[in-house]
C-alpha positions as CSV (number, residue, x, y, z in Angstrom):
1,T,-5.5,-153.3,52.4
2,A,-3.0,-154.1,55.0
3,T,0.4,-153.0,54.4
4,P,2.5,-156.3,54.1
5,E,5.0,-157.1,56.4
6,P,8.7,-156.3,55.3
7,A,10.7,-159.5,54.4
8,K,13.0,-160.6,57.1
9,Y,15.6,-161.7,54.7
10,K,17.1,-160.3,51.4
11,E,18.1,-162.2,48.3
12,A,19.8,-162.1,44.9
13,P,18.5,-159.7,42.4
14,A,18.1,-162.5,40.0
15,L,15.8,-164.4,42.4
16,A,14.1,-161.2,43.3
17,E,13.1,-160.7,39.6
18,L,11.6,-164.4,39.6
19,V,9.5,-163.7,42.7
20,K,8.0,-160.7,41.0
21,A,7.2,-162.9,38.2
22,G,5.3,-165.4,40.2
23,K,8.0,-168.0,39.4
24,L,9.3,-168.3,43.0
25,P,7.9,-168.1,46.5
26,P,9.2,-165.0,48.5
27,V,12.5,-165.6,50.2
28,D,11.1,-165.7,53.8
29,Q,9.1,-168.9,52.6
30,R,12.2,-170.3,51.0
31,L,14.5,-170.3,53.9
32,P,14.0,-172.5,57.0
33,L,12.7,-171.0,60.1
34,D,16.2,-171.1,61.6
35,P,18.7,-170.7,58.6
36,L,22.3,-171.2,59.4
37,V,24.0,-167.8,59.9
38,V,27.5,-167.6,58.3
39,E,30.2,-164.9,58.9
40,G,31.9,-164.5,56.0
41,V,35.8,-164.4,56.0
42,E,35.8,-160.7,54.6
43,G,32.4,-159.6,55.9
44,I,29.4,-159.2,53.8
45,G,29.6,-159.8,50.1
46,T,28.2,-158.9,46.8
47,Y,25.7,-160.7,44.8
48,G,26.6,-161.8,41.1
49,G,29.3,-163.4,38.9
50,V,30.3,-166.6,37.3
51,W,32.9,-169.0,39.3
52,R,35.2,-170.5,36.4
53,V,37.0,-173.9,37.1
54,A,38.3,-176.7,34.8
55,H,38.2,-180.4,34.8
56,I,39.6,-183.4,33.0
57,G,36.8,-185.8,31.9
58,A,33.7,-187.1,33.7
59,N,35.5,-188.7,36.4
60,D,37.4,-185.4,37.4
61,R,34.9,-184.0,39.9
62,W,36.9,-183.8,42.9
63,D,36.6,-180.0,43.5
64,N,32.9,-180.0,43.0
65,S,32.4,-182.6,45.6
66,Y,34.8,-181.2,47.9
67,Y,33.9,-177.7,47.7
68,M,30.2,-178.0,47.6
69,I,28.9,-180.8,49.3
70,E,26.8,-180.2,52.4
71,R,27.6,-182.6,55.4
72,I,26.0,-182.9,58.9
73,A,28.6,-180.7,60.4
74,K,32.2,-179.0,59.8
75,F,35.1,-178.4,61.7
76,S,35.7,-175.3,63.5
77,Q,38.2,-172.9,61.9
78,D,40.9,-174.3,64.4
79,F,39.7,-177.7,64.0
80,T,39.4,-178.6,67.7
81,K,35.7,-179.1,67.7
82,I,32.8,-180.0,65.4
83,V,30.1,-177.2,64.6
84,P,26.6,-177.9,62.9
85,N,26.1,-177.5,59.3
86,T,22.9,-178.9,57.9
87,M,21.6,-180.3,61.1
88,K,20.5,-177.6,63.5
89,S,21.9,-179.4,66.7
90,W,22.4,-182.7,68.3
91,E,22.9,-184.2,71.8
92,W,24.1,-187.6,73.2
93,S,22.3,-189.7,75.7
94,A,24.1,-189.8,79.1
95,D,25.5,-193.4,78.2
96,A,26.8,-191.9,74.7
97,K,24.9,-194.5,72.7
98,T,22.1,-192.5,71.4
99,I,22.8,-189.4,69.4
100,T,19.5,-187.3,68.4
101,F,19.7,-185.1,65.6
102,H,17.3,-181.6,65.3
103,M,16.9,-180.7,61.8
104,R,16.0,-177.1,60.4
105,K,12.1,-176.7,60.2
106,G,11.5,-175.4,56.9
107,M,14.5,-176.4,54.9
108,K,13.9,-177.4,51.4
109,W,15.6,-179.2,48.6
110,S,16.5,-177.3,45.4
111,D,13.2,-178.1,44.0
112,G,11.2,-176.6,46.7
113,T,10.3,-180.0,48.4
114,P,10.6,-180.2,52.1
115,F,13.8,-181.7,53.6
116,T,12.5,-183.6,56.6
117,A,13.2,-186.7,58.8
118,D,11.5,-188.6,55.9
119,D,14.7,-188.1,53.7
120,V,16.9,-189.6,56.4
121,A,14.4,-192.4,57.2
122,F,14.1,-193.3,53.5
123,W,18.0,-193.4,53.2
124,W,18.2,-195.6,56.4
125,N,15.2,-197.8,55.6
126,D,15.2,-198.1,52.1
127,V,18.8,-197.7,50.9
128,V,21.1,-198.6,53.8
129,M,18.8,-201.7,54.9
130,N,18.2,-202.6,51.1
131,D,20.8,-205.3,50.4
132,E,20.7,-204.8,46.8
133,L,21.6,-201.2,47.0
134,S,23.8,-201.4,50.2
135,P,25.5,-205.0,50.5
136,T,28.0,-203.4,52.8
137,K,26.6,-201.3,55.5
138,P,28.2,-197.7,56.4
139,S,31.0,-198.6,58.6
140,R,30.9,-195.2,60.3
141,F,27.4,-196.2,61.6
142,K,28.7,-199.3,63.4
143,I,30.6,-199.6,66.6
144,A,32.4,-203.0,67.6
145,G,31.0,-204.2,64.3
146,Q,27.4,-203.6,65.2
147,L,25.1,-201.5,63.0
148,A,23.3,-198.7,64.7
149,T,19.4,-198.8,64.9
150,F,17.5,-195.7,63.7
151,E,14.2,-193.8,64.8
152,K,12.3,-191.1,63.5
153,V,11.1,-189.0,66.3
154,D,9.0,-186.5,64.3
155,D,9.2,-184.7,61.2
156,Y,12.3,-182.7,62.1
157,T,14.1,-185.3,64.6
158,V,16.0,-188.3,63.9
159,R,17.8,-190.6,66.4
160,F,20.6,-193.2,66.0
161,I,21.0,-195.8,68.7
162,F,24.4,-197.9,68.9
163,A,25.3,-201.0,70.8
164,K,28.0,-199.3,72.7
165,P,29.3,-195.9,73.6
166,Y,30.4,-194.1,70.6
167,G,31.2,-190.4,71.1
168,A,33.7,-190.3,68.5
169,F,30.7,-190.8,66.0
170,E,30.9,-186.8,66.1
171,E,34.5,-187.0,64.4
172,F,32.7,-188.4,61.5
173,L,30.0,-186.1,61.0
174,S,32.0,-183.8,58.7
175,Q,31.9,-186.8,56.2
176,Q,28.4,-187.9,56.5
177,T,25.4,-187.2,54.3
178,P,22.7,-189.5,55.6
179,W,19.9,-188.5,53.6
180,V,18.2,-188.9,50.0
181,P,15.8,-186.7,48.3
182,S,13.0,-189.2,49.2
183,A,10.2,-187.6,47.1
184,Y,12.3,-187.6,44.0
185,M,14.3,-191.0,44.5
186,K,10.9,-193.0,45.2
187,K,10.3,-192.9,41.5
188,F,13.5,-195.1,41.0
189,H,13.0,-197.5,43.8
190,V,11.6,-200.8,43.1
191,K,9.6,-200.6,46.5
192,Y,7.8,-197.6,45.4
193,A,7.5,-197.2,41.8
194,D,5.3,-199.2,39.5
195,K,6.7,-201.7,37.1
196,A,5.9,-199.8,33.8
197,S,7.4,-196.4,34.9
198,L,10.4,-198.1,36.4
199,D,11.2,-200.0,32.9
200,A,10.7,-197.0,31.1
201,A,13.0,-195.0,33.4
202,M,15.5,-197.7,33.0
203,K,15.3,-197.8,29.1
204,Q,15.7,-194.1,28.9
205,E,18.8,-194.2,31.1
206,G,20.2,-197.1,29.0
207,V,20.7,-199.6,32.1
208,D,19.3,-203.2,32.7
209,T,18.6,-203.1,36.3
210,W,16.8,-200.8,38.8
211,T,19.9,-200.6,41.0
212,A,21.9,-199.1,38.0
213,L,19.1,-196.8,37.6
214,W,19.2,-195.9,41.0
215,L,22.9,-195.1,41.1
216,A,22.7,-192.9,37.9
217,K,19.9,-190.7,39.5
218,M,21.7,-190.4,42.7
219,L,24.8,-188.8,40.8
220,D,23.8,-185.2,41.8
221,F,27.0,-184.0,40.4
222,N,26.1,-185.6,37.1
223,N,22.3,-185.6,36.8
224,P,20.4,-182.3,36.4
225,G,17.3,-183.8,37.8
226,T,18.4,-184.6,41.1
227,P,17.3,-182.0,43.8
228,V,20.2,-181.0,46.2
229,I,20.8,-179.1,49.3
230,M,24.1,-177.5,48.0
231,A,24.5,-173.8,47.1
232,W,24.4,-174.6,43.3
233,Y,23.0,-177.5,41.3
234,C,24.0,-178.8,37.8
235,T,21.8,-178.2,34.7
236,N,23.9,-180.4,32.5
237,K,26.3,-183.2,32.6
238,L,30.2,-183.5,33.4
239,D,31.0,-184.5,29.7
240,A,29.4,-181.3,28.3
241,P,31.9,-178.7,27.0
242,V,31.0,-176.5,30.0
243,Q,29.0,-177.9,32.9
244,I,26.9,-175.3,34.5
245,Y,25.7,-175.0,38.0
246,E,22.9,-172.6,38.9
247,R,22.3,-170.9,42.2
248,N,19.9,-172.8,44.3
249,P,16.9,-170.5,45.3
250,Y,16.2,-172.7,48.5
251,Y,19.7,-172.5,49.9
252,W,19.3,-172.6,53.7
253,K,22.3,-170.1,54.7
254,V,22.3,-166.3,55.3
255,D,25.0,-164.1,56.0
256,T,25.1,-161.9,59.2
257,A,23.0,-159.3,57.5
258,G,20.4,-161.7,56.5
259,N,21.3,-161.9,52.7
260,Q,20.4,-165.5,51.5
261,L,23.6,-167.5,50.0
262,P,25.2,-168.1,47.8
263,Y,26.6,-164.6,46.7
264,I,27.9,-166.0,43.3
265,D,25.1,-166.6,40.5
266,R,26.7,-169.9,39.0
267,Q,29.7,-171.9,38.3
268,E,31.0,-173.0,35.1
269,R,33.3,-176.0,34.7
270,T,35.2,-176.2,31.5
271,L,36.2,-179.7,29.9
272,V,39.6,-179.7,29.1
273,P,42.1,-182.6,27.7
274,D,44.7,-182.6,30.2
275,A,46.2,-180.9,33.3
276,Q,48.6,-178.8,31.2
277,A,45.5,-177.3,29.8
278,I,44.3,-176.5,33.2
279,L,47.8,-174.9,34.0
280,L,47.4,-172.6,30.7
281,K,43.9,-171.5,31.8
282,A,45.3,-170.8,35.3
283,L,48.4,-168.7,34.0
284,A,45.8,-166.9,31.7
285,G,43.8,-165.7,34.4
286,E,40.9,-168.0,33.2
287,L,40.2,-169.8,36.6
288,D,38.8,-167.9,39.5
289,Y,39.4,-170.3,42.3
290,H,41.0,-173.7,41.6
291,A,43.5,-176.2,42.9
292,R,42.8,-179.4,41.5
293,N,45.5,-180.7,38.9
294,I,47.7,-177.7,39.2
295,A,48.8,-177.4,42.8
296,G,52.1,-178.8,43.6
297,V,55.7,-177.8,44.2
298,A,56.4,-178.4,40.4
299,N,53.7,-175.7,39.2
300,R,54.5,-173.2,42.1
301,P,57.3,-171.1,40.4
302,V,55.5,-170.5,37.0
303,L,52.2,-169.6,38.9
304,M,53.9,-167.4,41.2
305,D,55.8,-165.7,38.4
306,N,52.5,-165.1,36.5
307,R,50.5,-163.7,39.3
308,E,50.4,-160.1,38.2
309,K,49.8,-160.9,34.4
310,G,47.0,-163.3,35.4
311,G,45.6,-161.2,38.1
312,Y,45.4,-163.9,40.8
313,R,46.8,-164.8,44.1
314,I,48.3,-168.1,45.4
315,L,46.8,-169.0,49.0
316,P,48.2,-171.6,51.3
317,T,46.1,-174.7,52.2
318,L,46.6,-176.8,55.5
319,S,48.9,-179.7,54.5
320,P,47.9,-183.3,55.4
321,G,51.5,-183.9,56.2
322,T,51.7,-187.1,54.1
323,T,55.0,-188.8,54.6
324,W,56.0,-189.8,51.4
325,G,58.3,-192.8,51.8
326,T,57.2,-194.9,54.7
327,I,58.3,-198.2,55.4
328,F,55.8,-200.9,56.4
329,F,57.1,-204.2,58.0
330,N,55.7,-207.5,57.5
331,Y,55.1,-208.3,61.0
332,S,53.5,-211.8,60.1
333,H,56.5,-212.9,57.9
334,K,57.1,-216.5,57.2
335,D,60.8,-216.3,57.9
336,P,61.0,-216.4,61.7
337,V,64.3,-214.4,61.8
338,L,62.9,-211.5,60.0
339,K,59.7,-211.5,61.9
340,E,61.5,-211.4,65.1
341,L,63.7,-208.6,63.8
342,F,61.0,-206.6,62.4
343,K,58.9,-206.9,66.0
344,N,61.9,-205.8,67.7
345,L,61.8,-202.1,68.8
346,D,65.6,-201.9,68.8
347,F,65.9,-203.1,65.3
348,R,63.3,-200.6,64.1
349,I,65.2,-197.7,66.0
350,A,68.4,-198.8,64.4
351,L,66.9,-198.8,60.8
352,S,65.3,-195.2,61.6
353,L,68.5,-193.5,63.2
354,A,70.3,-194.9,60.0
355,I,68.3,-193.0,57.6
356,D,69.7,-189.5,56.5
357,R,66.2,-187.7,56.4
358,V,68.0,-184.2,55.6
359,E,69.6,-185.8,52.4
360,I,66.5,-187.2,51.3
361,N,64.8,-184.0,51.5
362,E,67.5,-182.0,49.8
363,V,67.7,-184.6,47.0
364,M,64.0,-185.4,46.6
365,D,62.1,-182.1,47.7
366,K,64.9,-179.6,47.0
367,G,65.0,-179.1,50.8
368,T,61.0,-178.0,50.7
369,G,59.9,-180.9,52.8
370,T,60.3,-181.7,56.6
371,P,62.5,-184.4,57.8
372,S,60.0,-186.3,59.9
373,Q,59.1,-189.5,61.7
374,L,55.6,-190.8,60.6
375,T,53.0,-188.9,62.5
376,C,50.0,-186.3,62.1
377,G,50.4,-183.3,60.1
378,M,51.8,-180.4,61.3
379,R,49.6,-177.3,62.4
380,S,47.0,-180.1,63.3
381,P,45.6,-180.0,67.0
382,W,47.4,-183.2,67.9
383,W,51.0,-182.5,66.5
384,K,54.1,-182.2,68.8
385,E,57.6,-181.6,67.9
386,E,58.6,-184.7,69.7
387,F,56.6,-186.9,67.6
388,R,58.2,-185.6,64.4
389,D,61.6,-186.0,65.8
390,A,61.1,-189.5,67.4
391,Y,64.3,-191.5,66.3
392,A,64.4,-189.2,63.2
393,K,67.9,-187.6,63.6
394,R,70.8,-189.6,62.1
395,D,72.9,-191.3,64.6
396,L,75.0,-194.1,63.2
397,A,76.8,-194.8,66.4
398,T,73.8,-195.6,68.3
399,A,72.3,-197.5,65.5
400,N,75.4,-200.0,65.2
401,K,75.4,-200.4,69.0
402,L,71.8,-201.4,69.0
403,L,72.3,-204.0,66.2
404,D,75.3,-205.3,67.9
405,G,73.4,-205.7,70.8
406,L,70.8,-207.8,69.1
407,G,73.6,-210.4,68.3
408,L,74.1,-209.0,64.7
409,D,77.7,-208.1,65.3
410,K,79.2,-210.6,62.6
411,R,79.5,-209.3,58.9
412,D,80.3,-210.9,55.9
413,A,83.2,-209.8,53.3
414,E,81.2,-207.1,52.1
415,G,80.4,-205.5,55.5
416,Y,76.8,-206.7,55.7
417,R,75.8,-208.1,58.9
418,L,75.0,-211.8,59.3
419,R,71.7,-213.2,60.9
420,P,71.8,-215.6,63.7
421,D,71.5,-218.4,61.0
422,G,74.7,-217.2,59.1
423,K,72.7,-215.8,56.2
424,R,73.3,-212.0,55.2
425,L,70.6,-209.7,56.9
426,S,69.0,-208.6,53.8
427,F,65.3,-207.9,52.9
428,V,63.4,-206.5,50.0
429,D,61.8,-203.2,49.9
430,S,58.5,-203.4,47.9
431,V,58.1,-199.8,46.5
432,F,54.8,-198.5,45.4
433,T,55.3,-197.0,41.8
434,A,52.9,-195.5,39.3
435,G,53.0,-194.3,35.8
436,G,56.8,-194.5,35.4
437,D,57.3,-192.3,38.0
438,A,61.1,-192.6,39.2
439,V,60.6,-190.7,42.4
440,P,59.7,-193.5,44.7
441,M,62.7,-195.7,43.5
442,N,65.1,-193.0,43.6
443,R,64.2,-192.3,47.3
444,A,64.5,-196.2,48.2
445,E,67.7,-196.1,46.7
446,L,68.9,-193.3,49.1
447,V,67.8,-195.3,52.0
448,K,69.6,-198.5,50.7
449,K,72.8,-196.3,50.6
450,H,72.0,-195.2,54.1
451,L,71.3,-198.8,55.6
452,K,74.3,-200.0,53.8
453,E,76.4,-197.9,56.2
454,I,75.1,-200.0,59.3
455,G,75.6,-203.1,57.5
456,V,72.0,-204.0,56.4
457,E,71.1,-204.8,52.9
458,L,67.9,-203.2,51.6
459,I,66.9,-204.3,48.0
460,P,64.4,-201.8,46.3
461,K,61.9,-203.4,44.0
462,S,59.4,-201.5,41.9
463,V,55.9,-202.9,42.3
464,D,53.2,-201.3,40.3
465,R,50.3,-199.7,42.1
466,T,47.8,-202.2,40.8
467,L,49.9,-205.1,42.3
468,W,51.2,-203.4,45.3
469,V,48.2,-203.6,47.5
470,P,47.4,-207.4,46.8
471,H,51.2,-208.0,47.1
472,V,51.4,-206.2,50.7
473,H,48.0,-207.3,51.9
474,G,48.7,-210.8,50.7
475,L,51.9,-210.8,53.2
476,E,54.3,-211.6,49.9
477,H,56.7,-208.7,51.1
478,D,59.4,-208.3,53.6
479,V,59.0,-204.4,54.1
480,A,56.8,-202.2,51.8
481,D,57.4,-198.5,50.8
482,Y,54.7,-196.0,50.2
483,A,53.0,-193.1,51.9
484,A,51.0,-192.5,55.0
485,N,49.8,-190.0,57.7
486,L,48.5,-190.4,61.0
487,G,45.8,-187.6,60.9
488,F,45.4,-184.0,59.7
489,S,43.3,-181.2,60.3
490,G,39.8,-182.2,59.1
491,N,40.9,-185.7,59.3
492,P,41.3,-187.0,62.8
493,P,43.7,-189.7,63.7
494,I,41.2,-192.3,64.6
495,I,39.9,-191.9,61.0
496,R,43.1,-193.3,59.6
497,E,43.2,-197.1,59.3
498,T,47.1,-197.4,59.9
499,F,46.7,-195.1,63.1
500,M,44.9,-197.8,65.3
501,N,46.1,-201.2,63.2
502,M,42.6,-202.4,63.8
503,E,41.4,-202.9,60.2
504,G,42.3,-206.0,58.1
505,N,42.5,-203.8,54.9
506,Q,45.2,-201.3,55.9
507,H,48.8,-201.7,54.6
508,M,50.5,-202.4,58.0
509,A,50.1,-205.4,60.1
510,T,47.0,-206.8,58.2
511,Q,47.0,-209.8,60.5
512,W,46.5,-207.6,63.6
513,G,43.9,-205.7,62.1
514,L,42.2,-209.1,61.2
515,Y,42.6,-210.3,64.8
516,A,40.9,-207.1,66.0
517,E,38.2,-207.5,63.5
518,S,37.6,-210.8,64.4
519,G,37.6,-210.7,67.9
520,G,40.6,-212.6,68.3
521,T,39.3,-215.7,66.1
522,K,41.3,-214.9,63.0
523,G,44.6,-213.2,62.4
524,E,47.5,-212.9,64.6
525,E,47.5,-211.6,68.1
526,P,49.5,-208.4,68.3
527,P,52.3,-207.6,71.2
528,A,51.0,-205.9,74.4
529,E,51.9,-202.2,73.2
530,V,49.6,-202.6,70.4
531,K,46.7,-203.8,72.6
532,Q,47.7,-200.5,74.7
533,L,46.9,-198.7,71.5
534,W,43.8,-200.4,70.9
535,A,42.7,-199.7,74.5
536,L,43.2,-196.0,73.9
537,Y,41.1,-196.4,70.5
538,D,38.2,-197.8,72.5
539,Q,38.3,-195.0,75.0
540,T,38.5,-192.5,72.2
541,M,35.6,-194.0,70.4
542,A,33.5,-194.0,73.5
543,E,34.2,-190.6,74.8
544,P,31.7,-187.9,74.3
545,S,33.6,-184.9,75.2
546,G,35.7,-183.6,71.9
547,A,38.6,-182.2,74.1
548,K,38.9,-185.6,75.8
549,R,39.0,-187.3,72.5
550,N,41.8,-185.2,71.4
551,E,43.7,-185.8,74.6
552,Y,43.3,-189.7,73.8
553,Q,44.6,-189.4,70.4
554,I,47.6,-187.4,71.5
555,E,48.5,-190.4,73.8
556,A,48.2,-192.7,71.1
557,L,50.6,-190.5,69.0
558,A,53.1,-190.7,71.7
559,L,52.7,-194.6,71.6
560,W,53.5,-194.3,67.8
561,A,56.5,-192.1,68.5
562,K,57.8,-194.5,71.1
563,N,57.1,-197.7,69.1
564,I,57.6,-196.6,65.5
565,W,55.5,-199.3,64.1
566,A,56.1,-198.0,60.6
567,I,59.2,-195.7,59.6
568,G,58.6,-192.2,57.9
569,F,61.2,-190.2,56.1
570,T,60.0,-186.8,55.3
571,Q,56.6,-184.8,55.4
572,E,55.4,-183.4,52.0
573,P,56.5,-179.8,51.3
574,E,53.8,-177.4,52.6
575,L,54.6,-175.3,49.5
576,G,52.8,-178.0,47.3
577,R,49.5,-177.4,49.1
578,Y,47.7,-174.1,47.7
579,T,44.8,-172.9,45.8
580,L,44.8,-170.3,43.0
581,A,42.3,-167.3,43.5
582,K,41.6,-164.2,41.3
583,N,42.6,-161.0,42.8
584,N,38.7,-160.0,42.9
585,F,37.7,-163.4,44.2
586,R,36.9,-162.7,47.7
587,G,35.5,-164.2,51.0
588,V,38.5,-166.8,51.1
589,P,41.2,-166.7,53.9
590,E,44.5,-165.1,53.0
591,D,45.9,-164.4,56.3
592,K,46.4,-167.9,57.4
593,P,46.1,-171.3,55.9
594,F,42.8,-173.0,55.7
595,D,41.2,-176.4,54.8
596,V,38.2,-176.7,52.9
597,E,36.4,-178.7,55.6
598,T,35.8,-175.3,57.4
599,L,34.8,-173.3,54.3
600,H,31.5,-172.1,53.4
601,T,31.8,-171.5,49.8
602,S,28.5,-169.8,49.7
603,T,30.2,-166.8,51.1
604,F,32.7,-166.6,48.4
605,Y,31.9,-163.5,46.0
606,F,33.3,-161.1,43.4
607,K,34.5,-157.8,44.5
608,K,32.9,-155.2,42.1
């Protein structure tokens, strides 16, 4: 007999044993013809080990979905470009209206069934276009309010056609999973399953409608039967004392030496009662790589103090740079005096110059935050120092001069300025609060003190988070106080609703957003400088070049710095963003910050 050809790829010992027993095909047959080759952060890893994490209840699955889910693409390590992940490649038409994706031939789901264009076609034709399953169509597959059309070119090629140029669609690829395991899910779709089988499945699942059955079966993090393309698949449900994820034998990535990934055998998620229990497990060295419910400034000292005892290290994570404490103005206020003042740039500049961000940082964040105007996150490709400092350094003399120049030079007996109609210049700050947290109100009280020094009365009013959104979106506020950022690494500015003011469901200028959404038939027409921002948005959305899109977004951030449509106080402390990793848990960056959107968790491994 002929000598068998040596295997092109290598695999985990546990999988090799299954191949020998005839329970799995050889590794070369399980991998696609062109697997994604991933270079590990610390080179070639070793097989084996159990990745231990913890969670609180069935809804606490953030780390799973964030660390394990596989999307069309990922960001490069420096976040300046999009690189392929599940899809092998793509290209745009010359007019940037059509994007064609090329899939990996031979790629498979975790149950061994082929992952092909049929899975994308099924998602589009039978999920997206089914109004029962998708009454609202995916917004990222729309441009100018028009939904894309879809074409299956062949078994491994699909195409989306947009009504207008949409180069910025690439920015959203790291968030998209436009496919469904069609061979499996057709059993639960009314179009394909016979009524008796569907009824029996509904009864077994304990639901009354086929759509509820569908949603239950689509929960690949809580349904052991659902095939996945992730590195590990669940074998039991989230409410189990320990939820177990086993290695996917058909995973489609290899390292640079041809070893099939992942290195780690399984993940075990222990169910615990609260965040304190997770912290205690971390301190005891019982978590291998974990951030959820423990990362934050408050826990950092105790976690740092117990590193040697727990046998772990603390690794920094790129911060989104959220500005906790952001003032949103009601630009459609029913009071014409306040409306005109809020729309006046000199008035907004005066308020911003009066705020003592250094004091806010010292009092609220113990000096660990960064005094900053509302802008994008630091260490993102779009951040500039001048954006951070725009009208952000306290200058009471200039603030007073600006207000005097607006005709607000008369004051009452308590030193507060008078409006043109003789009333005190006063407005209520609707502060987003939750669960008895006193921090937002304490911060607002500091701002109240600062504005009093320039004769402006701010009245902080606590509004519970369940009421804050309808209160603000219903235009019942004077100004509102919550959090915001204008983009961060892995989350470009154009993804942020507030950044472009073009959606009616965002916290700032909802009527401007409604005007944009409706093409000018609803809402309120914004001023010229906002339309200038919108023009940049349109350019960014149409531009097929990632470098050029970055340039446009920086221009838009410069407009934000010039106009400060919302006022920020301080960016969150970077010290609060970190991940715990056991000392023998390797393959994760230590020499520089990272964000999960760039990570290939399948290259994590235990050092032996």
